[in-house]
Short mmCIF file of C-alpha atoms and ligand atoms in Angstrom, two decimals:
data_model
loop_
_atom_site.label_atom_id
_atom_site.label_comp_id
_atom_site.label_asym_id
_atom_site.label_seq_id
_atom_site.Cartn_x
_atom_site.Cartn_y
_atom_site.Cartn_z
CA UNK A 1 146.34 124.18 114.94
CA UNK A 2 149.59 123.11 113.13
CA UNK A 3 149.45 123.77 109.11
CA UNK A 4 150.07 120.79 107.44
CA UNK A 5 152.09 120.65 103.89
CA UNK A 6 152.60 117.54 101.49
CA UNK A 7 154.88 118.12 98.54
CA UNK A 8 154.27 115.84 95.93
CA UNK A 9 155.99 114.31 93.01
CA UNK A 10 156.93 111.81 90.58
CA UNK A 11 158.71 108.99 92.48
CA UNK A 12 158.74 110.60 95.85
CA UNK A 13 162.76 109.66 95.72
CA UNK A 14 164.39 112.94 94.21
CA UNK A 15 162.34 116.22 94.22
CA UNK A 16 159.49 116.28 97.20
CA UNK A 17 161.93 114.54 99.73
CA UNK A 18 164.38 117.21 99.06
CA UNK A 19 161.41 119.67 99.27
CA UNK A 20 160.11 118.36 102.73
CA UNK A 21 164.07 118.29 103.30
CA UNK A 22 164.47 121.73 102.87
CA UNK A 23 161.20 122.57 104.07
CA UNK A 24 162.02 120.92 107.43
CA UNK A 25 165.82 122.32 107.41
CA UNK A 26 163.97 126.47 107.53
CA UNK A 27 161.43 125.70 109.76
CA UNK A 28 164.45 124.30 112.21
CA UNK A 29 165.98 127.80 111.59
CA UNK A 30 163.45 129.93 112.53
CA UNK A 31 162.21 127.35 115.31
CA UNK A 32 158.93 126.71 113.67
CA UNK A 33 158.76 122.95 113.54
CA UNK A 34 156.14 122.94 116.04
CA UNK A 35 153.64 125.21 113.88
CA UNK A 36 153.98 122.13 111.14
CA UNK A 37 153.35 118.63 110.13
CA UNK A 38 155.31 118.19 106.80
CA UNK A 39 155.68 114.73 104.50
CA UNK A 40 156.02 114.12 100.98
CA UNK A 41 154.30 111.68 98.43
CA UNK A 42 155.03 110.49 94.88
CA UNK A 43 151.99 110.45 92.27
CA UNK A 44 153.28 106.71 91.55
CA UNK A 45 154.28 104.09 93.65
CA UNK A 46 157.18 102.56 92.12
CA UNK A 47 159.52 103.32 94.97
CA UNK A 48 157.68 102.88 97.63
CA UNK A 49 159.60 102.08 101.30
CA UNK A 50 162.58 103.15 99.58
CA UNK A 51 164.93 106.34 101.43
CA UNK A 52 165.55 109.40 99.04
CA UNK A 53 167.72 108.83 95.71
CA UNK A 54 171.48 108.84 97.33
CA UNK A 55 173.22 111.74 94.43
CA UNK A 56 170.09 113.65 96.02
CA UNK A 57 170.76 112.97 99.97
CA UNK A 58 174.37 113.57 99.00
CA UNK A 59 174.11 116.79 97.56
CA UNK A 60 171.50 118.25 100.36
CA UNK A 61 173.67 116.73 102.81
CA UNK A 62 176.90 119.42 101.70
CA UNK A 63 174.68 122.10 102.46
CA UNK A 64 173.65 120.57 105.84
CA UNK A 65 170.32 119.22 104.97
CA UNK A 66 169.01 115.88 105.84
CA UNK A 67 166.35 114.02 104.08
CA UNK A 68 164.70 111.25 106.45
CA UNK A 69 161.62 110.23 104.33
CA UNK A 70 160.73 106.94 102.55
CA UNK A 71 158.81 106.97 99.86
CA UNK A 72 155.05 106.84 99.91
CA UNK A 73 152.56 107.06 97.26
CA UNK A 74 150.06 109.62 97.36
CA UNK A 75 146.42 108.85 98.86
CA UNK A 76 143.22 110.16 98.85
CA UNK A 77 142.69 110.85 101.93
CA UNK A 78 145.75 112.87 101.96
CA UNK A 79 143.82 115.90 100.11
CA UNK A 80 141.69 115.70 103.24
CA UNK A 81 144.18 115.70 105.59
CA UNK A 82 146.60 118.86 104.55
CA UNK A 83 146.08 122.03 104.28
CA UNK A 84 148.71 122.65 101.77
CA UNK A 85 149.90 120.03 98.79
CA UNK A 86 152.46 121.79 96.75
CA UNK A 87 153.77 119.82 93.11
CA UNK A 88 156.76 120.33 91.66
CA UNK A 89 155.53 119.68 87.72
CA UNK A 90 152.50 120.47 86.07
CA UNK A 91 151.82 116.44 85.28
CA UNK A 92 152.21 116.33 89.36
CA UNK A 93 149.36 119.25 89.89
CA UNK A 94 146.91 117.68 86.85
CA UNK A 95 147.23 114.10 89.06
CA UNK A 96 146.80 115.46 92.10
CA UNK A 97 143.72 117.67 90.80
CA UNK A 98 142.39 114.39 89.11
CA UNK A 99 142.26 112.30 92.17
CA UNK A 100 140.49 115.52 93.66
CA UNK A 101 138.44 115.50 90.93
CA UNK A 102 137.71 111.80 91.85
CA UNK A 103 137.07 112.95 95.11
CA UNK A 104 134.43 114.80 94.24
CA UNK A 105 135.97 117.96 94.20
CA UNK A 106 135.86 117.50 98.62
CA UNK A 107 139.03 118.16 99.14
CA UNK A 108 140.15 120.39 101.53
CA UNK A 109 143.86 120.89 100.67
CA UNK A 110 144.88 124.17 98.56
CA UNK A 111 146.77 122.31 95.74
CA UNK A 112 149.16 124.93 93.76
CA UNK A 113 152.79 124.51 92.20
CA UNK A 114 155.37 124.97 94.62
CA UNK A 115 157.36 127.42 92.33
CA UNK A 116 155.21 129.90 92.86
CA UNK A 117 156.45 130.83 95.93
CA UNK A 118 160.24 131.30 94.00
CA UNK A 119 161.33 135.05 94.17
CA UNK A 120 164.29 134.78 92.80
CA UNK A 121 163.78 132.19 90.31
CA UNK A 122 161.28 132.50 87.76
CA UNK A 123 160.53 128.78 86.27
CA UNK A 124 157.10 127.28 87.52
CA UNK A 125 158.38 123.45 87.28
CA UNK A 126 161.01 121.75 89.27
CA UNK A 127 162.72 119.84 86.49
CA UNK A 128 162.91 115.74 87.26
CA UNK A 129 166.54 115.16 87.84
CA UNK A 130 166.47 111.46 87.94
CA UNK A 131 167.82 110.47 85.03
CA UNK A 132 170.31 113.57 84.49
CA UNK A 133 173.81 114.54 86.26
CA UNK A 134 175.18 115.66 89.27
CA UNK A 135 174.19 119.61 88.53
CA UNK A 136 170.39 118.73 87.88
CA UNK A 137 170.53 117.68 91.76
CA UNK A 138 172.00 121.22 93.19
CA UNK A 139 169.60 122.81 90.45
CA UNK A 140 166.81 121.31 91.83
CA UNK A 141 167.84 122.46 95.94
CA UNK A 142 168.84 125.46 94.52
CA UNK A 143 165.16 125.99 93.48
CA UNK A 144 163.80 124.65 96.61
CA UNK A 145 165.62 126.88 98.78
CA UNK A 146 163.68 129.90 97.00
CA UNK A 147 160.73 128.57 96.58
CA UNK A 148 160.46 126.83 100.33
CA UNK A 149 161.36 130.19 101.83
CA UNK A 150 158.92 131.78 100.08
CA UNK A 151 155.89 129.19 101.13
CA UNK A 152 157.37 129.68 104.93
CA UNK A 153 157.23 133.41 104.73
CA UNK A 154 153.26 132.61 103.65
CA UNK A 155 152.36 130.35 105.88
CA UNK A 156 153.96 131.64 108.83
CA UNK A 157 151.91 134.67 109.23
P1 4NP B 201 161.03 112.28 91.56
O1 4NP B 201 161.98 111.60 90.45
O2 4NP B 201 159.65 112.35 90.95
O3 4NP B 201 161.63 113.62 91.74
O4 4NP B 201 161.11 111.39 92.76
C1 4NP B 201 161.71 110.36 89.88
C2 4NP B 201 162.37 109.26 90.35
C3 4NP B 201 162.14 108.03 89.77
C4 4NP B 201 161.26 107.92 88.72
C5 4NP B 201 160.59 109.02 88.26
C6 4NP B 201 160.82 110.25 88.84
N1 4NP B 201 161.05 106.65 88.10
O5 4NP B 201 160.30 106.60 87.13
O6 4NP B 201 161.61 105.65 88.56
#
């Protein structure tokens, strides 16, 4: 059975596309793709259709990492259907524990922050770089990298 892994944010334009980017970019690496399904999902739905924010596919792009997802806005039925839904904020992880909450506390995905699987960084929220500069994009990969390796190494026993 393949794991499957959501990573869910705000907008689903900056931070979980560049999550399921990076995510996508290791599992290529170590030749795991076929052990996964992997997506990402936005809390809101503001942006919905739209490809990643283009300072973020820029700056994963100069360290060789491609982001092909449009946005989508997180469902119900998603906590059903992955194993794994990692957040990047803590307002990500209480709305995605509400609408489990709505659920009927059914679901079967193990919802945590994504940062927790950091080892060399030790923040537990990916901060929204959106509305910031160039270096909140590479501050944001840079924190993906760690943390993304870290969930691999987890998974991928
Ligand atoms: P994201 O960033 O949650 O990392 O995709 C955001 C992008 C856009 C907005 C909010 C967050 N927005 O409000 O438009």
């Amino acid at each position: 059975m393949k794991k499957q892994v959501l990573f869910v944010c705000l907008g689903n334009i900056c931070r979980s596309p560049a999550a399921e980017g990076v995510f996508l970019h290791l599992l290529e690496q170590s030749q795991a793709c076929d052990r996964f399904v992997v997506d990402s999902a936005g809390t809101g739905g503001w942006h919905v259709g739209k490809a990643a924010d283009a300072r973020m596919r820029a700056a994963a792009s100069r360290r060789g990492i491609q982001l092909p997802s449009r946005a989508r806005q997180l469902e119900r039925a998603d906590l059903n259907r992955f194993d794994h839904i990692l957040t990047m904020d803590a307002s990500n992880l209480l709305q995605v524990q509400a609408l489990a909450g709505k659920a009927g506390g059914s679901s079967l995905a193990r919802i945590e922050p994504l940062l927790r699987y950091c080892s060399r960084f030790d923040v537990s929220e990916v901060p929204d770089p959106y509305y910031g500069g160039a270096e909140g994009f590479e501050h944001v990969l840079d924190l993906l990298e760690d943390a993304c390796s870290g969930l691999l190494q987890a998974l991928d026993d």
